Amino acid sequence: MTHDAAVLKARGIASRVLAPSAGQNDKAGQFSDEAVVSLGESGLLGLMLPADVGGSGLGPRTCAAVIATLAEADASVAMVYLMHILGTATLSAARPSAAQALAPILREIGAGRHLSTLAFSEAGSRSHFWAPISRAHRNGDGVRISAKKSWVTSAGHAHSYVVSSLAPEGTGPTDSTLYLVPAQTRGFSVAGPWDGLGLRANASAPIALDDCQVPADFQLTDDGAGFSAMLNVVLPLFNLGTASVALGLCRAAVAGTASHLKSAKFEHLDQSLGESLPTLRAQLAAMQIDTDGLSARIDDLIEHLEKPRETTMLRVLESKAAAGEVAISVTSAAMRVCGGAAFSKHLGIERLFRDAHAGAVMAPTVDVLREFIGKSLLGMPLF
Ligand SMILES: Cc1cc2nc3c(=O)[nH]c(=O)nc-3n(C[C@H](O)[C@H](O)[C@H](O)COP(=O)(O)OP(=O)(O)OC[C@H]3O[C@@H](n4cnc5c(N)ncnc54)[C@H](O)[C@@H]3O)c2cc1C
């Protein structure tokens, strides 16, 4: 599959599967299994996997374009897809001793039949996902894990979960290890409902691990090397992906607002809203400028990821911090410009507004990213 073919497939799924049901799924808080099946059948679940396990071997540029395209129609599905891409990237980068056990799972992903996700955040350490409270305990060749994972996208729908836990002999708060926990593992359960303000259709429910046995083959990193995998494998793609979700939301807000300004009429003046009011045209223009600015920032990040350099980590941190703010600002402007029609939920604009707020809550949060950026500019240690 080429870059263009992948984006075309994403567009097809967005218009055929996502757009018709996004509003209803949001209202009901309903996870779209249909969307996941379509993503699997189109080959997009294995987008970044190598060809030898059935993947397309495509990179961050295509991943970002696919995510933004999906998010324009339904940000909940785009986030499910992003968390799957991250789970898959972690499996793909696992230590060599896990390769044989993981190969059949990677082939299932390549064949579009397996959805993965990340289960990092814990109730005890909240948004500080890099410091799990749970600790793995040695049991024969493997470990046993009990943990309260507070928010897990695709909870109860994913086939596997990449779980963090403190290494059995870890001494510091970031001495974590990553493990693969298949959904059918004894002791694994969805521990509550998901009824969020935004991204309501992505099942980001808590999960509980109650003395789950994880064999040595499913230990994805060396003991204590989970933190490094979080920073080097997960964080760059996560920040790129959440920025791309934000971009899709902004594009949808601009398109929805333009459409409303063209179709809604002041009948007594025989003019559309857009024809009548320069202030609305100016606000629409500002939304477009911010959206294109975000798009340029994402392109810059992609170039930094494709050709890593000294400033790459700074760009990684900046991208999510900036994108979250832009998405909130652009969707807020859309709410204001579309007025009562948006407020009374006739246009779907308020779903974009609510979904945009999730990006700021998802860790690393904007506050934490600013802290990291400020500290790194001053040469201070981040952790
Ligand atoms: C829709 C959605 C999906 C999610 N999916 C997943 C998933 O798939 N897997 C997963 O592991 N997690 C997931 N999460 C969890 C997410 O990444 C966060 O861990 C979670 O939202 C924690 O939020 P909190 O407000 O309780 O954090 P808190 O730590 O209580 O933060 C509260 C406030 O304090 C601020 N703050 C915290 N620390 C600092 C600091 N050091 N400096 C400055 N300000 C700080 C925060 O910015 C925030 O404003 C998801 C969250 C959402 C909303």
Short mmCIF file of C-alpha atoms and ligand atoms in Angstrom, two decimals:
data_model
loop_
_atom_site.label_atom_id
_atom_site.label_comp_id
_atom_site.label_asym_id
_atom_site.label_seq_id
_atom_site.Cartn_x
_atom_site.Cartn_y
_atom_site.Cartn_z
CA MET A 1 0.00 0.00 0.00
CA THR A 2 1.30 3.47 -0.86
CA HIS A 3 0.81 6.70 1.12
CA ASP A 4 -1.86 7.92 -1.31
CA ALA A 5 -3.70 4.57 -1.30
CA ALA A 6 -3.78 4.57 2.53
CA VAL A 7 -5.21 8.10 2.69
CA LEU A 8 -7.78 7.20 0.01
CA LYS A 9 -8.87 4.17 2.05
CA ALA A 10 -9.15 6.33 5.17
CA ARG A 11 -11.31 8.82 3.23
CA GLY A 12 -13.57 6.02 2.04
CA ILE A 13 -14.04 4.65 5.58
CA ALA A 14 -14.57 8.16 6.94
CA SER A 15 -17.37 8.96 4.51
CA ARG A 16 -18.95 5.48 4.27
CA VAL A 17 -18.69 4.20 7.87
CA LEU A 18 -17.71 6.98 10.28
CA ALA A 19 -19.62 10.07 9.17
CA PRO A 20 -23.11 8.46 9.06
CA SER A 21 -22.87 7.08 12.62
CA ALA A 22 -20.54 9.51 14.48
CA GLY A 23 -23.35 11.63 15.91
CA GLN A 24 -25.41 8.69 17.10
CA ASN A 25 -22.39 6.85 18.58
CA ASP A 26 -21.38 10.02 20.42
CA LYS A 27 -24.85 10.42 21.86
CA ALA A 28 -25.06 6.80 22.99
CA GLY A 29 -21.40 6.51 24.06
CA GLN A 30 -21.24 3.56 21.65
CA PHE A 31 -17.89 2.10 20.52
CA SER A 32 -17.87 1.44 16.75
CA ASP A 33 -16.88 -2.20 16.16
CA GLU A 34 -17.94 -1.61 12.55
CA ALA A 35 -15.23 1.05 12.18
CA VAL A 36 -12.56 -1.32 13.54
CA VAL A 37 -13.66 -4.07 11.12
CA SER A 38 -13.44 -1.60 8.21
CA LEU A 39 -9.99 -0.43 9.30
CA GLY A 40 -8.89 -4.07 9.49
CA GLU A 41 -10.34 -5.03 6.08
CA SER A 42 -8.71 -2.03 4.43
CA GLY A 43 -5.24 -3.00 5.74
CA LEU A 44 -4.93 0.16 7.85
CA LEU A 45 -4.48 -1.70 11.17
CA GLY A 46 -1.09 -2.93 9.92
CA LEU A 47 -0.11 0.43 8.42
CA MET A 48 3.31 0.75 10.08
CA LEU A 49 4.17 -2.95 10.45
CA PRO A 50 6.85 -4.48 8.21
CA ALA A 51 5.80 -6.48 5.13
CA ASP A 52 7.00 -9.82 6.59
CA VAL A 53 4.05 -9.82 9.03
CA GLY A 54 1.59 -8.48 6.46
CA GLY A 55 2.02 -4.77 7.19
CA SER A 56 2.48 -1.88 4.78
CA GLY A 57 5.75 -0.54 6.24
CA LEU A 58 4.52 3.06 6.04
CA GLY A 59 5.81 5.82 8.31
CA PRO A 60 4.66 8.73 10.47
CA ARG A 61 3.68 10.88 7.45
CA THR A 62 1.00 8.41 6.35
CA CYS A 63 -0.04 7.65 9.91
CA ALA A 64 -0.67 11.36 10.57
CA ALA A 65 -2.64 11.82 7.34
CA VAL A 66 -4.81 8.76 8.02
CA ILE A 67 -5.52 9.86 11.61
CA ALA A 68 -6.43 13.44 10.59
CA THR A 69 -8.75 12.07 7.88
CA LEU A 70 -10.52 9.75 10.33
CA ALA A 71 -10.76 12.50 12.96
CA GLU A 72 -12.50 14.84 10.54
CA ALA A 73 -15.40 12.39 10.53
CA ASP A 74 -15.14 10.87 14.03
CA ALA A 75 -12.38 11.75 16.53
CA SER A 76 -13.37 8.83 18.80
CA VAL A 77 -12.48 6.32 16.07
CA ALA A 78 -9.31 8.26 15.21
CA MET A 79 -8.20 7.95 18.86
CA VAL A 80 -8.99 4.21 18.91
CA TYR A 81 -6.86 3.88 15.77
CA LEU A 82 -4.01 5.95 17.28
CA MET A 83 -3.90 3.87 20.48
CA HIS A 84 -3.83 0.72 18.31
CA ILE A 85 -0.92 2.12 16.29
CA LEU A 86 0.94 2.80 19.55
CA GLY A 87 0.25 -0.66 20.98
CA THR A 88 1.41 -2.18 17.69
CA ALA A 89 4.58 -0.04 17.57
CA THR A 90 5.47 -1.19 21.10
CA LEU A 91 4.98 -4.85 20.16
CA SER A 92 7.03 -4.34 17.01
CA ALA A 93 9.89 -2.78 19.02
CA ALA A 94 9.81 -5.49 21.72
CA ARG A 95 13.01 -7.11 22.93
CA PRO A 96 14.31 -10.01 20.79
CA SER A 97 13.38 -12.71 23.34
CA ALA A 98 9.67 -11.90 22.81
CA ALA A 99 9.84 -12.03 19.01
CA GLN A 100 8.71 -15.64 18.56
CA ALA A 101 5.69 -15.33 20.88
CA LEU A 102 4.65 -12.00 19.37
CA ALA A 103 4.97 -13.04 15.71
CA PRO A 104 1.46 -14.63 15.47
CA ILE A 105 -0.09 -11.51 17.07
CA LEU A 106 1.74 -9.18 14.69
CA ARG A 107 0.54 -11.34 11.78
CA GLU A 108 -3.05 -11.07 13.09
CA ILE A 109 -2.64 -7.28 13.19
CA GLY A 110 -1.18 -7.35 9.67
CA ALA A 111 -4.25 -9.34 8.57
CA GLY A 112 -6.52 -6.73 10.19
CA ARG A 113 -8.00 -9.04 12.81
CA HIS A 114 -6.41 -7.75 16.02
CA LEU A 115 -6.91 -4.42 17.83
CA SER A 116 -4.37 -3.34 20.45
CA THR A 117 -4.11 -0.42 22.87
CA LEU A 118 -2.07 1.02 25.76
CA ALA A 119 -2.90 0.67 29.44
CA PHE A 120 -0.42 3.00 31.16
CA SER A 121 -2.33 5.52 33.33
CA GLU A 122 -3.07 4.34 36.87
CA ALA A 123 -5.54 5.67 39.39
CA GLY A 124 -2.70 6.23 41.89
CA SER A 125 -0.35 8.29 39.70
CA ARG A 126 -3.08 9.89 37.55
CA SER A 127 -1.63 11.72 34.52
CA HIS A 128 1.96 10.81 35.51
CA PHE A 129 1.81 7.68 33.37
CA TRP A 130 5.59 7.31 33.52
CA ALA A 131 5.37 6.38 37.24
CA PRO A 132 3.12 3.32 37.71
CA ILE A 133 2.07 2.44 41.26
CA SER A 134 1.54 -1.25 40.48
CA ARG A 135 4.50 -3.61 40.66
CA ALA A 136 5.05 -6.89 38.81
CA HIS A 137 5.95 -9.84 41.05
CA ARG A 138 8.07 -12.72 39.82
CA ASN A 139 6.25 -16.01 39.43
CA GLY A 140 8.28 -18.80 37.85
CA ASP A 141 9.48 -17.64 34.42
CA GLY A 142 6.95 -14.83 34.24
CA VAL A 143 5.32 -12.27 36.51
CA ARG A 144 1.99 -11.64 38.19
CA ILE A 145 0.47 -8.16 37.96
CA SER A 146 -2.33 -6.49 39.90
CA ALA A 147 -3.12 -2.93 38.79
CA LYS A 148 -5.87 -0.34 38.52
CA LYS A 149 -5.57 1.22 35.08
CA SER A 150 -7.73 4.33 35.16
CA TRP A 151 -8.44 5.06 31.50
CA VAL A 152 -7.87 2.65 28.63
CA THR A 153 -9.09 3.54 25.15
CA SER A 154 -10.91 0.58 23.53
CA ALA A 155 -11.35 -1.09 26.95
CA GLY A 156 -13.29 -4.32 26.47
CA HIS A 157 -12.94 -4.11 22.66
CA ALA A 158 -9.18 -4.49 22.15
CA HIS A 159 -7.70 -7.97 21.77
CA SER A 160 -4.52 -7.04 23.63
CA TYR A 161 -3.28 -4.41 26.08
CA VAL A 162 0.26 -3.07 26.45
CA VAL A 163 0.51 -2.70 30.23
CA SER A 164 3.10 -0.84 32.31
CA SER A 165 4.09 -1.88 35.82
CA LEU A 166 7.04 -1.28 38.10
CA ALA A 167 9.76 -3.86 37.47
CA PRO A 168 9.94 -6.53 40.21
CA GLU A 169 13.30 -5.25 41.48
CA GLY A 170 12.87 -1.63 40.36
CA THR A 171 14.01 0.92 42.93
CA GLY A 172 12.80 4.26 41.49
CA PRO A 173 9.31 5.49 40.43
CA THR A 174 10.12 5.24 36.70
CA ASP A 175 11.72 1.77 36.81
CA SER A 176 8.85 0.26 34.84
CA THR A 177 8.56 -2.68 32.46
CA LEU A 178 6.04 -3.13 29.63
CA TYR A 179 4.09 -6.37 29.21
CA LEU A 180 1.52 -7.68 26.76
CA VAL A 181 -1.74 -8.77 28.38
CA PRO A 182 -4.20 -10.51 26.03
CA ALA A 183 -7.87 -9.65 26.69
CA GLN A 184 -8.73 -13.23 27.70
CA THR A 185 -6.10 -13.32 30.51
CA ARG A 186 -7.60 -14.57 33.77
CA GLY A 187 -8.01 -11.67 36.22
CA PHE A 188 -8.39 -9.04 33.48
CA SER A 189 -11.66 -7.05 33.51
CA VAL A 190 -13.24 -3.77 32.49
CA ALA A 191 -13.76 -2.09 35.85
CA GLY A 192 -16.34 0.59 35.08
CA PRO A 193 -18.24 2.51 32.42
CA TRP A 194 -16.98 5.28 30.14
CA ASP A 195 -19.19 8.37 30.10
CA GLY A 196 -16.84 11.21 29.13
CA LEU A 197 -17.59 14.75 28.04
CA GLY A 198 -15.82 14.16 24.73
CA LEU A 199 -14.51 11.20 22.72
CA ARG A 200 -17.59 9.48 24.09
CA ALA A 201 -17.49 6.65 21.56
CA ASN A 202 -13.99 5.35 22.29
CA ALA A 203 -14.63 3.27 25.43
CA SER A 204 -11.86 4.84 27.54
CA ALA A 205 -13.00 2.90 30.61
CA PRO A 206 -10.91 1.77 33.60
CA ILE A 207 -9.58 -1.78 33.63
CA ALA A 208 -8.49 -3.96 36.53
CA LEU A 209 -5.72 -6.54 36.51
CA ASP A 210 -6.25 -8.92 39.40
CA ASP A 211 -3.19 -11.13 39.81
CA CYS A 212 -2.82 -11.60 36.05
CA GLN A 213 -0.13 -14.10 35.05
CA VAL A 214 2.11 -12.78 32.25
CA PRO A 215 4.57 -15.29 30.73
CA ALA A 216 8.19 -14.25 30.15
CA ASP A 217 7.53 -14.32 26.38
CA PHE A 218 5.10 -11.43 26.78
CA GLN A 219 7.58 -9.21 28.62
CA LEU A 220 8.11 -6.52 25.96
CA THR A 221 11.04 -4.60 27.44
CA ASP A 222 13.95 -5.51 29.66
CA ASP A 223 13.30 -5.01 33.38
CA GLY A 224 13.13 -1.28 34.07
CA ALA A 225 13.30 -0.34 30.36
CA GLY A 226 9.58 0.49 30.08
CA PHE A 227 10.23 4.18 30.72
CA SER A 228 12.68 4.40 27.82
CA ALA A 229 10.16 2.67 25.48
CA MET A 230 7.46 5.12 26.61
CA LEU A 231 9.70 8.07 25.77
CA ASN A 232 11.33 6.82 22.59
CA VAL A 233 8.74 4.53 20.96
CA VAL A 234 5.37 5.79 22.24
CA LEU A 235 5.70 9.52 22.97
CA PRO A 236 6.77 10.79 19.49
CA LEU A 237 3.98 8.86 17.73
CA PHE A 238 1.40 9.67 20.43
CA ASN A 239 2.10 13.40 20.22
CA LEU A 240 2.06 13.28 16.41
CA GLY A 241 -1.20 11.31 16.49
CA THR A 242 -3.00 13.53 19.01
CA ALA A 243 -1.90 16.60 17.02
CA SER A 244 -3.36 14.92 13.92
CA VAL A 245 -6.64 14.24 15.74
CA ALA A 246 -6.68 17.95 16.67
CA LEU A 247 -6.06 18.87 13.02
CA GLY A 248 -8.99 16.71 11.86
CA LEU A 249 -11.24 18.38 14.45
CA CYS A 250 -10.14 21.85 13.29
CA ARG A 251 -10.75 20.99 9.63
CA ALA A 252 -14.21 19.66 10.46
CA ALA A 253 -14.96 22.82 12.48
CA VAL A 254 -13.91 25.08 9.58
CA ALA A 255 -15.93 23.05 7.06
CA GLY A 256 -19.01 22.89 9.33
CA THR A 257 -18.84 26.61 10.05
CA ALA A 258 -18.39 27.56 6.38
CA SER A 259 -21.31 25.36 5.42
CA HIS A 260 -23.53 26.96 8.08
CA LEU A 261 -22.51 30.49 7.04
CA LYS A 262 -23.47 29.68 3.46
CA SER A 263 -26.76 27.91 4.17
CA ALA A 264 -28.30 29.82 7.12
CA LYS A 265 -30.26 32.90 5.96
CA PHE A 266 -31.43 36.27 7.17
CA GLU A 267 -34.59 36.04 5.13
CA HIS A 268 -35.57 39.65 5.85
CA LEU A 269 -32.27 40.76 4.23
CA ASP A 270 -32.25 38.03 1.58
CA GLN A 271 -28.64 37.18 2.54
CA SER A 272 -26.82 34.24 4.05
CA LEU A 273 -25.10 34.77 7.42
CA GLY A 274 -21.74 34.76 5.65
CA GLU A 275 -22.84 37.34 3.09
CA SER A 276 -24.32 39.54 5.75
CA LEU A 277 -21.77 39.69 8.56
CA PRO A 278 -18.08 40.57 8.08
CA THR A 279 -17.36 39.67 11.71
CA LEU A 280 -18.36 36.05 11.04
CA ARG A 281 -16.18 35.96 7.90
CA ALA A 282 -13.24 37.33 9.93
CA GLN A 283 -13.67 34.68 12.63
CA LEU A 284 -13.90 31.93 9.99
CA ALA A 285 -10.70 33.28 8.42
CA ALA A 286 -8.92 33.17 11.81
CA MET A 287 -10.05 29.55 12.27
CA GLN A 288 -8.60 28.68 8.84
CA ILE A 289 -5.30 30.44 9.61
CA ASP A 290 -4.94 28.51 12.90
CA THR A 291 -5.83 25.22 11.20
CA ASP A 292 -3.24 25.71 8.46
CA GLY A 293 -0.70 26.76 11.10
CA LEU A 294 -1.30 23.48 12.93
CA SER A 295 -0.98 21.56 9.68
CA ALA A 296 2.41 23.22 9.01
CA ARG A 297 3.53 22.39 12.57
CA ILE A 298 2.62 18.74 12.03
CA ASP A 299 4.54 18.67 8.72
CA ASP A 300 7.56 20.11 10.55
CA LEU A 301 7.29 17.43 13.25
CA ILE A 302 7.06 14.70 10.59
CA GLU A 303 10.26 15.99 8.98
CA HIS A 304 11.96 15.91 12.39
CA LEU A 305 10.79 12.32 12.95
CA GLU A 306 11.88 11.24 9.46
CA LYS A 307 15.31 12.88 9.89
CA PRO A 308 15.93 13.03 13.65
CA ARG A 309 18.09 15.90 14.88
CA GLU A 310 18.90 17.79 18.07
CA THR A 311 15.56 19.64 18.10
CA THR A 312 13.36 16.57 17.48
CA MET A 313 12.30 15.96 21.11
CA LEU A 314 11.50 19.66 21.53
CA ARG A 315 9.23 19.49 18.46
CA VAL A 316 7.60 16.32 19.84
CA LEU A 317 6.77 18.09 23.11
CA GLU A 318 5.66 21.34 21.44
CA SER A 319 3.36 19.66 18.92
CA LYS A 320 0.85 18.18 21.37
CA ALA A 321 0.92 21.24 23.64
CA ALA A 322 0.20 23.55 20.70
CA ALA A 323 -2.31 21.29 18.95
CA GLY A 324 -4.49 20.87 22.04
CA GLU A 325 -4.79 24.63 22.45
CA VAL A 326 -5.46 25.24 18.74
CA ALA A 327 -8.22 22.61 18.64
CA ILE A 328 -9.94 24.13 21.68
CA SER A 329 -9.62 27.65 20.25
CA VAL A 330 -10.84 26.76 16.72
CA THR A 331 -13.78 24.65 17.90
CA SER A 332 -14.71 27.34 20.47
CA ALA A 333 -14.74 29.92 17.65
CA ALA A 334 -16.96 27.57 15.62
CA MET A 335 -19.39 27.39 18.55
CA ARG A 336 -19.52 31.18 18.75
CA VAL A 337 -19.82 31.79 15.00
CA CYS A 338 -22.56 29.19 14.53
CA GLY A 339 -24.42 30.53 17.57
CA GLY A 340 -27.73 28.93 18.48
CA ALA A 341 -27.53 26.30 15.76
CA ALA A 342 -24.32 24.94 17.36
CA PHE A 343 -25.53 25.41 20.93
CA SER A 344 -28.72 23.46 20.27
CA LYS A 345 -26.67 20.60 18.76
CA HIS A 346 -28.10 20.87 15.24
CA LEU A 347 -24.76 20.97 13.47
CA GLY A 348 -22.47 18.47 15.20
CA ILE A 349 -20.12 21.40 15.98
CA GLU A 350 -20.53 20.90 19.72
CA ARG A 351 -19.29 17.28 19.39
CA LEU A 352 -16.07 18.69 17.87
CA PHE A 353 -15.84 21.21 20.73
CA ARG A 354 -16.24 18.47 23.37
CA ASP A 355 -13.86 16.08 21.59
CA ALA A 356 -11.21 18.83 21.32
CA HIS A 357 -11.13 19.14 25.13
CA ALA A 358 -10.06 15.49 25.55
CA GLY A 359 -6.66 16.22 23.98
CA ALA A 360 -5.80 18.60 26.81
CA VAL A 361 -6.69 15.99 29.45
CA MET A 362 -4.77 13.13 27.86
CA ALA A 363 -1.29 12.73 29.29
CA PRO A 364 1.20 14.21 28.83
CA THR A 365 -1.12 17.18 29.43
CA VAL A 366 -0.45 20.66 28.07
CA ASP A 367 0.66 21.76 31.56
CA VAL A 368 3.15 18.91 31.85
CA LEU A 369 4.46 19.49 28.33
CA ARG A 370 5.04 23.16 29.10
CA GLU A 371 6.86 22.13 32.29
CA PHE A 372 9.09 19.76 30.28
CA ILE A 373 9.77 22.38 27.58
CA GLY A 374 10.54 25.09 30.16
CA LYS A 375 12.84 22.80 32.14
CA SER A 376 14.67 21.61 29.03
CA LEU A 377 15.21 25.22 27.86
CA LEU A 378 16.78 25.95 31.25
CA GLY A 379 18.89 22.79 31.18
CA MET A 380 17.04 21.28 34.16
CA PRO A 381 16.37 17.51 34.50
CA LEU A 382 12.81 16.60 33.39
CA PHE A 383 12.15 13.84 35.95
C1 LIG B 1 -10.45 10.20 26.22
C2 LIG B 1 -9.28 9.71 27.01
C3 LIG B 1 -8.64 8.55 26.63
C4 LIG B 1 -7.56 8.04 27.35
N1 LIG B 1 -6.97 6.88 26.94
C5 LIG B 1 -5.92 6.38 27.64
C6 LIG B 1 -5.29 5.14 27.23
O1 LIG B 1 -5.68 4.52 26.24
N2 LIG B 1 -4.27 4.66 27.98
C7 LIG B 1 -3.81 5.31 29.07
O2 LIG B 1 -2.86 4.84 29.67
N3 LIG B 1 -4.38 6.48 29.49
C8 LIG B 1 -5.42 7.02 28.80
N4 LIG B 1 -6.02 8.19 29.21
C9 LIG B 1 -5.57 8.81 30.47
C10 LIG B 1 -4.83 10.13 30.32
O3 LIG B 1 -3.69 9.97 29.55
C11 LIG B 1 -4.50 10.73 31.68
O4 LIG B 1 -3.67 9.88 32.39
C12 LIG B 1 -5.70 10.98 32.49
O5 LIG B 1 -6.56 11.79 31.73
C13 LIG B 1 -5.34 11.62 33.82
O6 LIG B 1 -6.06 12.76 34.05
P1 LIG B 1 -6.17 13.47 35.47
O7 LIG B 1 -6.85 14.77 35.16
O8 LIG B 1 -6.76 12.57 36.47
O9 LIG B 1 -4.68 13.80 35.89
P2 LIG B 1 -4.15 14.69 37.07
O10 LIG B 1 -2.74 14.24 37.25
O11 LIG B 1 -5.05 14.67 38.25
O12 LIG B 1 -4.13 16.17 36.48
C14 LIG B 1 -4.94 17.25 36.99
C15 LIG B 1 -4.39 18.57 36.49
O13 LIG B 1 -3.06 18.76 37.01
C16 LIG B 1 -2.18 19.09 35.97
N5 LIG B 1 -0.85 18.53 36.25
C17 LIG B 1 -0.55 17.24 36.60
N6 LIG B 1 0.77 17.11 36.77
C18 LIG B 1 1.34 18.30 36.50
C19 LIG B 1 2.68 18.80 36.50
N7 LIG B 1 3.71 18.01 36.79
N8 LIG B 1 2.88 20.09 36.20
C20 LIG B 1 1.82 20.92 35.88
N9 LIG B 1 0.54 20.51 35.88
C21 LIG B 1 0.30 19.22 36.19
C22 LIG B 1 -2.81 18.46 34.72
O14 LIG B 1 -2.40 19.12 33.54
C23 LIG B 1 -4.28 18.64 34.97
O15 LIG B 1 -4.70 19.91 34.56
C24 LIG B 1 -7.10 8.73 28.50
C25 LIG B 1 -7.74 9.93 28.89
C26 LIG B 1 -8.81 10.41 28.15
C27 LIG B 1 -9.48 11.70 28.59
#
